[in-house]
mmCIF file of C-alpha atoms in Angstrom:
data_model
loop_
_atom_site.group_PDB
_atom_site.id
_atom_site.type_symbol
_atom_site.label_atom_id
_atom_site.label_comp_id
_atom_site.label_asym_id
_atom_site.label_seq_id
_atom_site.Cartn_x
_atom_site.Cartn_y
_atom_site.Cartn_z
ATOM 1 C CA MET S 96 -131.712 -68.879 75.263
ATOM 2 C CA ARG S 97 -135.411 -67.421 76.601
ATOM 3 C CA GLY S 98 -136.115 -70.939 78.354
ATOM 4 C CA THR S 99 -135.505 -71.998 81.968
ATOM 5 C CA ILE S 100 -133.021 -72.721 83.878
ATOM 6 C CA LEU S 101 -132.441 -74.592 86.744
ATOM 7 C CA HIS S 102 -129.551 -73.489 89.716
ATOM 8 C CA LEU S 103 -128.586 -76.364 91.672
ATOM 9 C CA ALA S 104 -125.898 -75.011 94.803
ATOM 10 C CA GLN S 105 -125.384 -76.465 97.780
ATOM 11 C CA SER S 106 -123.365 -73.944 99.361
ATOM 12 C CA SER S 107 -125.067 -71.163 99.568
ATOM 13 C CA GLU S 108 -122.986 -68.344 100.540
ATOM 14 C CA ALA S 109 -119.889 -66.451 100.051
ATOM 15 C CA GLY S 110 -118.271 -67.816 95.814
ATOM 16 C CA VAL S 111 -120.502 -69.710 95.188
ATOM 17 C CA ALA S 112 -123.497 -67.931 96.701
ATOM 18 C CA ARG S 113 -122.108 -64.800 94.807
ATOM 19 C CA VAL S 114 -121.636 -66.830 91.061
ATOM 20 C CA VAL S 115 -124.842 -67.974 91.119
ATOM 21 C CA THR S 116 -126.438 -64.179 91.926
ATOM 22 C CA ASP S 117 -124.048 -63.172 89.036
ATOM 23 C CA LEU S 118 -125.696 -65.949 86.801
ATOM 24 C CA ALA S 119 -129.236 -65.556 87.573
ATOM 25 C CA ALA S 120 -129.340 -62.040 87.597
ATOM 26 C CA GLY S 121 -127.767 -61.626 84.198
ATOM 27 C CA GLN S 122 -130.132 -64.660 82.503
ATOM 28 C CA CYS S 123 -133.446 -63.046 84.007
ATOM 29 C CA ALA S 124 -132.634 -59.757 82.456
ATOM 30 C CA THR S 125 -132.625 -61.981 79.141
ATOM 31 C CA GLY S 126 -135.659 -63.292 79.731
ATOM 32 C CA ASP S 127 -135.787 -66.481 81.307
ATOM 33 C CA HIS S 128 -136.947 -68.113 83.779
ATOM 34 C CA VAL S 129 -134.337 -68.907 86.044
ATOM 35 C CA ILE S 130 -135.332 -71.011 89.578
ATOM 36 C CA VAL S 131 -132.156 -71.490 92.263
ATOM 37 C CA ALA S 132 -132.764 -74.489 94.345
ATOM 38 C CA CYS S 133 -130.585 -74.249 97.068
ATOM 39 C CA PRO S 134 -130.850 -74.433 101.535
ATOM 40 C CA ALA S 135 -132.308 -72.190 103.008
ATOM 41 C CA ALA S 136 -129.736 -70.556 105.137
ATOM 42 C CA GLY S 137 -127.153 -68.520 103.635
ATOM 43 C CA THR S 138 -127.461 -65.301 101.468
ATOM 44 C CA LEU S 139 -128.444 -67.083 98.001
ATOM 45 C CA PRO S 140 -132.045 -67.831 98.785
ATOM 46 C CA ARG S 141 -132.143 -63.880 99.442
ATOM 47 C CA THR S 142 -130.225 -62.575 96.556
ATOM 48 C CA ALA S 143 -131.566 -64.870 93.861
ATOM 49 C CA ALA S 144 -134.939 -63.786 95.365
ATOM 50 C CA ARG S 145 -133.896 -59.336 94.622
ATOM 51 C CA CYS S 146 -132.334 -60.481 91.478
ATOM 52 C CA GLY S 147 -135.627 -62.371 89.779
ATOM 53 C CA ALA S 148 -135.165 -65.600 89.684
ATOM 54 C CA GLU S 149 -137.096 -68.483 91.192
ATOM 55 C CA VAL S 150 -135.834 -69.871 94.362
ATOM 56 C CA VAL S 151 -136.717 -73.286 95.969
ATOM 57 C CA ARG S 152 -136.204 -74.973 99.321
ATOM 58 C CA TRP S 153 -133.656 -77.783 98.361
ATOM 59 C CA ASP S 154 -131.566 -78.942 101.839
ATOM 60 C CA ALA S 155 -128.442 -79.892 101.483
ATOM 61 C CA VAL S 156 -125.719 -80.094 103.886
ATOM 62 C CA ARG S 157 -121.851 -79.648 102.990
ATOM 63 C CA SER S 158 -120.434 -83.306 103.173
ATOM 64 C CA PRO S 159 -121.867 -86.908 101.583
ATOM 65 C CA GLY S 160 -122.820 -89.296 104.456
ATOM 66 C CA PRO S 161 -126.346 -90.261 104.980
ATOM 67 C CA ALA S 162 -128.343 -87.888 104.056
ATOM 68 C CA LEU S 163 -126.868 -88.262 100.028
ATOM 69 C CA ALA S 164 -129.808 -90.401 99.126
ATOM 70 C CA ARG S 165 -132.901 -87.609 100.431
ATOM 71 C CA GLU S 166 -130.959 -84.691 99.313
ATOM 72 C CA VAL S 167 -130.559 -86.845 95.822
ATOM 73 C CA ALA S 168 -134.760 -87.362 95.974
ATOM 74 C CA GLY S 169 -135.023 -83.976 96.636
ATOM 75 C CA VAL S 170 -132.885 -83.599 93.637
ATOM 76 C CA ARG S 171 -135.807 -85.614 91.701
ATOM 77 C CA ARG S 172 -138.860 -83.824 92.913
ATOM 78 C CA ILE S 173 -137.974 -80.303 92.057
ATOM 79 C CA VAL S 174 -136.702 -81.738 88.760
ATOM 80 C CA GLY S 175 -139.559 -83.128 88.496
ATOM 81 C CA THR S 176 -141.859 -79.967 88.843
ATOM 82 C CA VAL S 177 -139.956 -77.076 87.285
ATOM 83 C CA ARG S 178 -139.410 -78.678 84.154
ATOM 84 C CA ALA S 179 -135.950 -76.922 82.832
ATOM 85 C CA ASP S 180 -134.299 -76.889 79.483
ATOM 86 C CA VAL S 181 -131.085 -76.799 80.946
ATOM 87 C CA VAL S 182 -129.275 -78.254 84.828
ATOM 88 C CA HIS S 183 -126.182 -75.994 86.335
ATOM 89 C CA LEU S 184 -125.140 -77.938 89.036
ATOM 90 C CA HIS S 185 -122.379 -76.124 91.345
ATOM 91 C CA SER S 186 -119.536 -77.443 93.763
ATOM 92 C CA ALA S 187 -119.454 -80.950 94.412
ATOM 93 C CA LYS S 188 -122.603 -81.732 96.849
ATOM 94 C CA ALA S 189 -124.690 -80.896 93.963
ATOM 95 C CA GLY S 190 -122.998 -82.198 91.961
ATOM 96 C CA LEU S 191 -123.181 -85.317 93.511
ATOM 97 C CA ALA S 192 -126.603 -84.830 94.207
ATOM 98 C CA GLY S 193 -127.366 -83.919 90.934
ATOM 99 C CA ARG S 194 -125.772 -86.153 88.935
ATOM 100 C CA LEU S 195 -127.263 -88.803 90.614
ATOM 101 C CA ALA S 196 -130.787 -87.421 90.455
ATOM 102 C CA ILE S 197 -130.783 -86.709 87.020
ATOM 103 C CA ARG S 198 -127.882 -88.633 84.462
ATOM 104 C CA GLY S 199 -127.921 -88.012 81.692
ATOM 105 C CA ARG S 200 -131.399 -87.239 81.197
ATOM 106 C CA LEU S 201 -131.836 -83.493 80.804
ATOM 107 C CA PRO S 202 -129.163 -80.952 79.950
ATOM 108 C CA THR S 203 -126.809 -81.116 82.461
ATOM 109 C CA VAL S 204 -124.272 -78.546 83.367
ATOM 110 C CA TYR S 205 -121.319 -79.395 85.869
ATOM 111 C CA GLN S 206 -119.156 -76.199 88.268
ATOM 112 C CA PRO S 207 -117.217 -77.913 90.298
ATOM 113 C CA HIS S 208 -116.021 -74.888 91.945
ATOM 114 C CA ALA S 209 -112.401 -76.588 93.463
ATOM 115 C CA TRP S 210 -112.715 -80.078 92.702
ATOM 116 C CA SER S 211 -113.728 -82.551 95.840
ATOM 117 C CA PHE S 212 -111.198 -84.500 95.937
ATOM 118 C CA ASP S 213 -108.696 -81.480 96.913
ATOM 119 C CA ALA S 214 -110.267 -81.116 99.898
ATOM 120 C CA ALA S 215 -110.924 -84.761 101.478
ATOM 121 C CA SER S 216 -108.874 -86.164 103.912
ATOM 122 C CA ALA S 217 -105.875 -88.610 102.419
ATOM 123 C CA VAL S 218 -108.440 -91.642 103.454
ATOM 124 C CA LEU S 219 -111.269 -90.013 101.361
ATOM 125 C CA ARG S 220 -109.359 -88.629 98.366
ATOM 126 C CA ALA S 221 -109.537 -91.634 95.627
ATOM 127 C CA ALA S 222 -112.748 -92.145 96.403
ATOM 128 C CA ALA S 223 -113.401 -88.585 95.541
ATOM 129 C CA VAL S 224 -111.935 -88.663 92.147
ATOM 130 C CA ARG S 225 -113.078 -92.190 91.531
ATOM 131 C CA TRP S 226 -116.590 -90.512 91.872
ATOM 132 C CA GLU S 227 -115.709 -87.976 89.909
ATOM 133 C CA ARG S 228 -114.449 -89.642 86.558
ATOM 134 C CA THR S 229 -117.628 -91.619 86.986
ATOM 135 C CA GLY S 230 -120.126 -89.330 87.009
ATOM 136 C CA ALA S 231 -118.364 -87.042 84.154
ATOM 137 C CA ARG S 232 -120.863 -89.766 81.681
ATOM 138 C CA TRP S 233 -123.737 -87.345 83.572
ATOM 139 C CA ALA S 234 -122.030 -83.873 82.642
ATOM 140 C CA HIS S 235 -123.031 -82.724 78.965
ATOM 141 C CA GLN S 236 -119.886 -80.114 80.462
ATOM 142 C CA VAL S 237 -118.108 -79.486 82.850
ATOM 143 C CA VAL S 238 -117.515 -75.491 83.570
ATOM 144 C CA CYS S 239 -114.160 -75.057 84.876
ATOM 145 C CA VAL S 240 -112.651 -71.527 86.139
ATOM 146 C CA SER S 241 -109.142 -71.829 85.019
ATOM 147 C CA GLU S 242 -107.020 -73.527 82.405
ATOM 148 C CA GLY S 243 -105.556 -75.015 85.731
ATOM 149 C CA GLU S 244 -107.906 -76.535 87.241
ATOM 150 C CA ARG S 245 -109.493 -77.940 83.217
ATOM 151 C CA THR S 246 -105.688 -79.337 83.292
ATOM 152 C CA HIS S 247 -105.976 -80.735 87.424
ATOM 153 C CA GLY S 248 -109.439 -82.331 86.603
ATOM 154 C CA VAL S 249 -107.681 -83.865 83.176
ATOM 155 C CA ALA S 250 -104.924 -85.335 84.699
ATOM 156 C CA LEU S 251 -106.302 -87.049 87.783
ATOM 157 C CA GLY S 252 -107.930 -89.014 84.578
ATOM 158 C CA ILE S 253 -111.599 -87.185 84.151
ATOM 159 C CA ARG S 254 -112.721 -87.226 80.967
ATOM 160 C CA SER S 255 -115.205 -84.835 80.249
ATOM 161 C CA ARG S 256 -116.080 -82.291 78.278
ATOM 162 C CA TYR S 257 -114.382 -79.198 79.576
ATOM 163 C CA THR S 258 -114.924 -75.223 78.884
ATOM 164 C CA VAL S 259 -113.216 -73.054 81.069
ATOM 165 C CA VAL S 260 -115.227 -69.843 82.049
ATOM 166 C CA ARG S 261 -113.045 -67.696 84.166
ATOM 167 C CA ASN S 262 -114.719 -65.693 87.058
ATOM 168 C CA GLY S 263 -116.089 -62.509 86.657
ATOM 169 C CA VAL S 264 -117.147 -59.128 88.718
ATOM 170 C CA ASP S 265 -120.015 -56.613 88.896
ATOM 171 C CA LEU S 266 -118.078 -54.177 87.205
ATOM 172 C CA GLU S 267 -120.607 -51.765 88.254
ATOM 173 C CA TRP S 268 -121.480 -53.305 92.357
ATOM 174 C CA CYS S 269 -117.761 -52.602 92.933
ATOM 175 C CA GLY S 270 -117.331 -48.392 93.761
ATOM 176 C CA PRO S 271 -115.853 -45.821 93.080
ATOM 177 C CA PRO S 272 -111.722 -46.125 93.343
ATOM 178 C CA GLU S 273 -111.046 -42.147 93.834
ATOM 179 C CA VAL S 274 -108.906 -41.914 97.773
ATOM 180 C CA SER S 275 -112.502 -40.179 99.100
ATOM 181 C CA ALA S 276 -114.435 -44.012 98.959
ATOM 182 C CA ARG S 277 -111.274 -45.760 101.358
ATOM 183 C CA GLU S 278 -112.301 -43.062 103.625
ATOM 184 C CA ALA S 279 -115.400 -42.984 103.451
ATOM 185 C CA ALA S 280 -115.635 -47.006 103.116
ATOM 186 C CA ARG S 281 -113.356 -46.677 106.578
ATOM 187 C CA SER S 282 -116.010 -44.396 108.900
ATOM 188 C CA ARG S 283 -118.653 -46.534 108.150
ATOM 189 C CA LEU S 284 -116.565 -49.712 108.943
ATOM 190 C CA GLY S 285 -115.612 -48.120 112.531
ATOM 191 C CA VAL S 286 -111.829 -48.957 111.759
ATOM 192 C CA ALA S 287 -111.367 -44.837 109.743
ATOM 193 C CA GLY S 288 -107.678 -43.365 112.022
ATOM 194 C CA THR S 289 -106.038 -46.867 111.639
ATOM 195 C CA GLY S 290 -103.018 -47.701 110.126
ATOM 196 C CA PRO S 291 -102.496 -50.011 107.208
ATOM 197 C CA LEU S 292 -105.356 -52.189 107.163
ATOM 198 C CA ALA S 293 -105.649 -55.519 104.983
ATOM 199 C CA VAL S 294 -107.582 -57.652 104.598
ATOM 200 C CA CYS S 295 -109.622 -61.053 104.034
ATOM 201 C CA VAL S 296 -112.258 -62.167 102.483
ATOM 202 C CA ALA S 297 -113.405 -65.527 102.399
ATOM 203 C CA ARG S 298 -114.920 -68.757 105.078
ATOM 204 C CA LEU S 299 -113.313 -69.064 107.844
ATOM 205 C CA CYS S 300 -111.572 -73.519 106.833
ATOM 206 C CA ARG S 301 -108.974 -74.512 106.403
ATOM 207 C CA GLN S 302 -109.659 -74.586 102.279
ATOM 208 C CA LYS S 303 -108.691 -70.739 103.053
ATOM 209 C CA GLY S 304 -105.589 -70.972 104.934
ATOM 210 C CA GLN S 305 -105.956 -68.260 107.427
ATOM 211 C CA ASP S 306 -104.389 -69.578 109.925
ATOM 212 C CA VAL S 307 -101.378 -69.462 107.671
ATOM 213 C CA LEU S 308 -102.093 -66.473 107.237
ATOM 214 C CA LEU S 309 -101.902 -65.554 110.861
ATOM 215 C CA ASP S 310 -98.680 -66.926 111.037
ATOM 216 C CA ALA S 311 -97.324 -64.547 109.053
ATOM 217 C CA TRP S 312 -99.081 -62.220 110.608
ATOM 218 C CA ALA S 313 -97.353 -62.243 113.338
ATOM 219 C CA GLU S 314 -94.743 -61.045 111.359
ATOM 220 C CA VAL S 315 -96.271 -58.424 110.222
ATOM 221 C CA GLU S 316 -97.037 -56.865 113.299
ATOM 222 C CA GLU S 317 -92.905 -57.022 113.951
ATOM 223 C CA ARG S 318 -91.856 -54.981 111.138
ATOM 224 C CA MET S 319 -95.652 -52.853 111.681
ATOM 225 C CA PRO S 320 -96.370 -52.521 114.373
ATOM 226 C CA ARG S 321 -99.378 -50.099 113.238
ATOM 227 C CA ALA S 322 -100.441 -52.671 110.712
ATOM 228 C CA ARG S 323 -104.275 -54.341 111.085
ATOM 229 C CA LEU S 324 -105.748 -57.269 109.880
ATOM 230 C CA VAL S 325 -109.677 -58.024 109.739
ATOM 231 C CA LEU S 326 -111.255 -61.267 108.696
ATOM 232 C CA VAL S 327 -114.261 -61.036 107.004
ATOM 233 C CA GLY S 328 -116.504 -64.125 107.188
ATOM 234 C CA GLY S 329 -117.701 -66.914 109.264
ATOM 235 C CA GLY S 330 -116.945 -70.822 109.161
ATOM 236 C CA PRO S 331 -116.271 -74.371 111.333
ATOM 237 C CA GLU S 332 -112.649 -72.683 112.493
ATOM 238 C CA ARG S 333 -113.495 -69.004 113.742
ATOM 239 C CA SER S 334 -112.712 -69.980 117.378
ATOM 240 C CA VAL S 335 -109.317 -71.985 116.594
ATOM 241 C CA LEU S 336 -108.087 -69.008 115.128
ATOM 242 C CA ALA S 337 -110.005 -66.500 117.793
ATOM 243 C CA ALA S 338 -107.792 -68.171 119.840
ATOM 244 C CA ARG S 339 -104.401 -67.859 118.334
ATOM 245 C CA ALA S 340 -105.479 -64.168 116.711
ATOM 246 C CA SER S 341 -102.884 -61.079 118.160
ATOM 247 C CA SER S 342 -105.315 -57.845 119.847
ATOM 248 C CA THR S 343 -104.467 -56.421 115.948
ATOM 249 C CA VAL S 344 -106.398 -59.509 114.590
ATOM 250 C CA ARG S 345 -110.057 -58.019 113.712
ATOM 251 C CA PHE S 346 -112.953 -61.139 112.547
ATOM 252 C CA ALA S 347 -116.014 -59.126 111.224
ATOM 253 C CA GLY S 348 -117.870 -61.784 110.629
ATOM 254 C CA ALA S 349 -119.979 -63.114 107.098
ATOM 255 C CA VAL S 350 -120.731 -60.436 105.637
ATOM 256 C CA VAL S 351 -123.814 -60.141 102.637
ATOM 257 C CA ASP S 352 -121.279 -57.168 100.628
ATOM 258 C CA PRO S 353 -118.265 -57.464 101.442
ATOM 259 C CA ARG S 354 -117.844 -54.076 99.196
ATOM 260 C CA ASP S 355 -117.124 -51.632 102.228
ATOM 261 C CA TRP S 356 -113.997 -54.294 103.648
ATOM 262 C CA TYR S 357 -112.586 -53.896 99.742
ATOM 263 C CA LEU S 358 -112.779 -49.797 99.610
ATOM 264 C CA ALA S 359 -110.927 -49.736 103.079
ATOM 265 C CA ALA S 360 -108.214 -51.689 102.671
ATOM 266 C CA ASP S 361 -104.697 -51.231 101.677
ATOM 267 C CA LEU S 362 -104.542 -55.225 101.107
ATOM 268 C CA VAL S 363 -106.191 -58.274 100.023
ATOM 269 C CA VAL S 364 -105.126 -61.024 100.951
ATOM 270 C CA LEU S 365 -105.782 -64.797 100.763
ATOM 271 C CA ALA S 366 -103.720 -67.671 101.866
ATOM 272 C CA SER S 367 -106.079 -70.731 100.337
ATOM 273 C CA ARG S 368 -104.266 -73.740 100.471
ATOM 274 C CA TRP S 369 -106.564 -74.863 97.160
ATOM 275 C CA GLU S 370 -108.944 -73.256 94.501
ATOM 276 C CA ALA S 371 -109.883 -73.645 91.418
ATOM 277 C CA GLY S 372 -108.023 -71.024 90.298
ATOM 278 C CA LEU S 373 -108.188 -67.249 91.747
ATOM 279 C CA ALA S 374 -111.028 -67.078 94.384
ATOM 280 C CA LEU S 375 -113.404 -64.521 93.538
ATOM 281 C CA ALA S 376 -112.655 -62.281 96.546
ATOM 282 C CA PRO S 377 -109.573 -61.456 95.006
ATOM 283 C CA LEU S 378 -111.324 -59.606 91.323
ATOM 284 C CA GLU S 379 -113.186 -58.216 93.490
ATOM 285 C CA ALA S 380 -111.069 -56.598 95.470
ATOM 286 C CA MET S 381 -108.811 -55.577 92.072
ATOM 287 C CA ALA S 382 -112.008 -54.693 90.962
ATOM 288 C CA CYS S 383 -112.242 -51.807 93.722
ATOM 289 C CA SER S 384 -108.555 -50.663 93.058
ATOM 290 C CA ARG S 385 -107.372 -52.756 95.795
ATOM 291 C CA PRO S 386 -103.666 -54.729 95.427
ATOM 292 C CA VAL S 387 -103.971 -57.990 96.419
ATOM 293 C CA VAL S 388 -102.035 -61.393 97.433
ATOM 294 C CA VAL S 389 -102.998 -64.894 97.070
ATOM 295 C CA THR S 390 -101.111 -68.067 97.111
ATOM 296 C CA ASP S 391 -100.156 -70.593 93.665
ATOM 297 C CA VAL S 392 -103.375 -72.538 93.810
ATOM 298 C CA PRO S 393 -103.690 -73.846 89.881
ATOM 299 C CA GLY S 394 -105.077 -70.767 88.063
ATOM 300 C CA ALA S 395 -104.261 -67.585 90.184
ATOM 301 C CA ARG S 396 -101.465 -66.329 87.367
ATOM 302 C CA GLU S 397 -104.160 -66.623 85.013
ATOM 303 C CA PHE S 398 -105.966 -64.290 86.793
ATOM 304 C CA LEU S 399 -103.624 -61.431 87.093
ATOM 305 C CA PRO S 400 -102.127 -58.671 85.126
ATOM 306 C CA ARG S 401 -98.758 -60.182 84.188
ATOM 307 C CA ARG S 402 -96.367 -58.564 85.744
ATOM 308 C CA GLN S 403 -97.432 -58.267 88.876
ATOM 309 C CA VAL S 404 -97.542 -62.237 89.141
ATOM 310 C CA PRO S 405 -93.995 -62.510 90.791
ATOM 311 C CA SER S 406 -94.797 -60.125 93.925
ATOM 312 C CA ALA S 407 -98.852 -61.030 94.153
ATOM 313 C CA VAL S 408 -98.426 -64.496 94.003
ATOM 314 C CA VAL S 409 -96.351 -66.719 97.162
ATOM 315 C CA PRO S 410 -95.538 -69.893 97.949
ATOM 316 C CA LEU S 411 -98.624 -72.059 99.729
ATOM 317 C CA GLU S 412 -98.360 -73.247 102.987
ATOM 318 C CA ASP S 413 -95.504 -70.026 103.337
ATOM 319 C CA PRO S 414 -95.541 -67.808 106.316
ATOM 320 C CA GLY S 415 -92.200 -66.282 105.794
ATOM 321 C CA ALA S 416 -93.405 -65.267 101.481
ATOM 322 C CA LEU S 417 -96.493 -64.385 103.102
ATOM 323 C CA ALA S 418 -95.179 -61.906 105.602
ATOM 324 C CA ALA S 419 -92.675 -60.579 103.015
ATOM 325 C CA ALA S 420 -94.977 -60.195 100.229
ATOM 326 C CA MET S 421 -97.719 -58.521 103.019
ATOM 327 C CA THR S 422 -95.518 -55.823 104.824
ATOM 328 C CA ARG S 423 -93.580 -54.797 101.129
ATOM 329 C CA LEU S 424 -97.325 -53.519 99.870
ATOM 330 C CA LEU S 425 -98.535 -52.107 103.016
ATOM 331 C CA ALA S 426 -94.920 -50.652 103.889
ATOM 332 C CA ASP S 427 -95.694 -48.868 100.107
ATOM 333 C CA PRO S 428 -98.883 -47.223 99.449
ATOM 334 C CA ALA S 429 -97.760 -45.497 96.202
ATOM 335 C CA THR S 430 -96.364 -47.993 95.276
ATOM 336 C CA SER S 431 -99.663 -50.500 95.992
ATOM 337 C CA ARG S 432 -102.153 -47.395 94.965
ATOM 338 C CA ALA S 433 -100.870 -47.902 91.085
ATOM 339 C CA LEU S 434 -101.032 -52.045 91.233
ATOM 340 C CA GLY S 435 -104.566 -51.565 92.673
ATOM 341 C CA GLU S 436 -104.989 -49.120 89.262
ATOM 342 C CA GLU S 437 -103.263 -51.234 87.079
ATOM 343 C CA ALA S 438 -105.543 -54.470 88.575
ATOM 344 C CA ARG S 439 -108.673 -52.848 87.965
ATOM 345 C CA ALA S 440 -108.287 -51.618 84.633
ATOM 346 C CA HIS S 441 -107.355 -55.515 83.639
ATOM 347 C CA VAL S 442 -110.708 -56.433 85.645
ATOM 348 C CA ARG S 443 -111.977 -54.027 83.409
ATOM 349 C CA ARG S 444 -110.482 -55.533 80.472
ATOM 350 C CA HIS S 445 -110.756 -59.081 81.048
ATOM 351 C CA HIS S 446 -112.865 -60.489 83.920
ATOM 352 C CA ASP S 447 -116.525 -58.396 83.626
ATOM 353 C CA VAL S 448 -119.710 -60.865 84.314
ATOM 354 C CA ARG S 449 -121.893 -59.456 81.190
ATOM 355 C CA ARG S 450 -119.083 -61.773 79.040
ATOM 356 C CA VAL S 451 -119.358 -64.348 81.857
ATOM 357 C CA VAL S 452 -123.118 -64.461 81.201
ATOM 358 C CA GLU S 453 -122.837 -64.611 77.476
ATOM 359 C CA ARG S 454 -120.215 -67.605 77.659
ATOM 360 C CA MET S 455 -122.394 -69.249 79.430
ATOM 361 C CA TYR S 456 -125.228 -69.366 77.706
ATOM 362 C CA ASP S 457 -122.914 -70.442 74.231
ATOM 363 C CA VAL S 458 -121.914 -73.723 77.035
ATOM 364 C CA TYR S 459 -125.571 -74.705 78.260
ATOM 365 C CA ASP S 460 -126.683 -74.441 73.714
ATOM 366 C CA GLU S 461 -123.169 -77.305 73.627
ATOM 367 C CA ALA S 462 -124.875 -78.875 76.768
ATOM 368 C CA SER S 463 -128.310 -78.922 74.955
ATOM 369 C CA ARG S 464 -126.361 -80.137 71.370
ATOM 370 C CA VAL S 465 -124.838 -83.177 73.447
ATOM 371 C CA TRP S 466 -127.990 -84.137 74.935
ATOM 372 C CA ALA S 467 -130.071 -84.295 71.833
ATOM 373 C CA ALA S 468 -128.053 -85.884 70.245
ATOM 374 C CA GLY S 469 -127.635 -88.919 72.669
ATOM 375 C CA VAL S 470 -123.928 -89.122 73.559
ATOM 376 C CA HIS S 471 -124.121 -90.450 77.463
ATOM 377 C CA GLY S 472 -119.945 -90.970 77.735
ATOM 378 C CA PRO S 473 -117.281 -88.759 77.585
ATOM 379 C CA ASP S 474 -115.454 -91.432 75.323
ATOM 380 C CA GLU S 475 -118.460 -91.198 72.555
ATOM 381 C CA HIS S 476 -117.994 -88.985 69.727
ATOM 382 C CA LEU S 477 -120.857 -87.014 68.505
#
């Protein structure tokens, strides 16, 4: 592209931060001027700056509310200053404030990273769907990370120009798959000599379902008393979850680099209530040769080796099924290692982050083409 790309993100931690950082790193390496506008807190400002992006402060909170007018004004100031060739909006709040501020006056790409209405209460869900239908007119491309996410939006009447770009992983970052890497990681983390280890890397919030995971873990403990569970991540539900966790559960807090936890694990699990597809953490775990167990969110099956789907995907909010899947893998190290090796090969074939960067350039080119043609709404044709 060789131009100026502006990434706008409210979430400056966890999976969104990783996606934005990976894109920024690849785009900077290509020679583009990359600007990341995000809140000052979180990991994203530091990781984006390290990969060569210019970081601009954008003060924004997660939920819509009284601060929205100020957040929209902040986007207008940033856009007026940086003169971007394309604007890439990441997640619901950036999608809301960014589209209200820009209104299609620049080539605009919106990437929900899971639809906002799935996180809304019953009272707010209808309003969130109405907004996404309205806001679609101000996005020249909507990027979904799975066909399931795209289908979900279409089914609710969000008419837009969709492109599916599945998540990718920095394969060089993932490290060696050897058994020695597992033992070295356990030593660094202070869990050397422990029994079977399950790890969940996710923000501690209702979406990620750690409450369901703890219910399942109570069953795992009964069958495997030496097993341990580590929850890696910070978030609003920590105190509530900690109050109900047993002594075999450890809270590791938020980490900038979760790689050692993947390498230390025998199994990586995520009990999400909703996602855009498969969250980034299970993909990273697979790239580190670790088997995963995930819930059957739309699109999750698209990311896994086909023969692993029956054992790796469990129903939503079903602690019994989750416990059974975890126990099978934790009790059978040889099968777990074989599944992990197969998962690593699958990710290397299909989810290299370099392909994501290349695909996103195609998305930017298409958004620019639609914008240049003066198309303003999803119902218009070139």
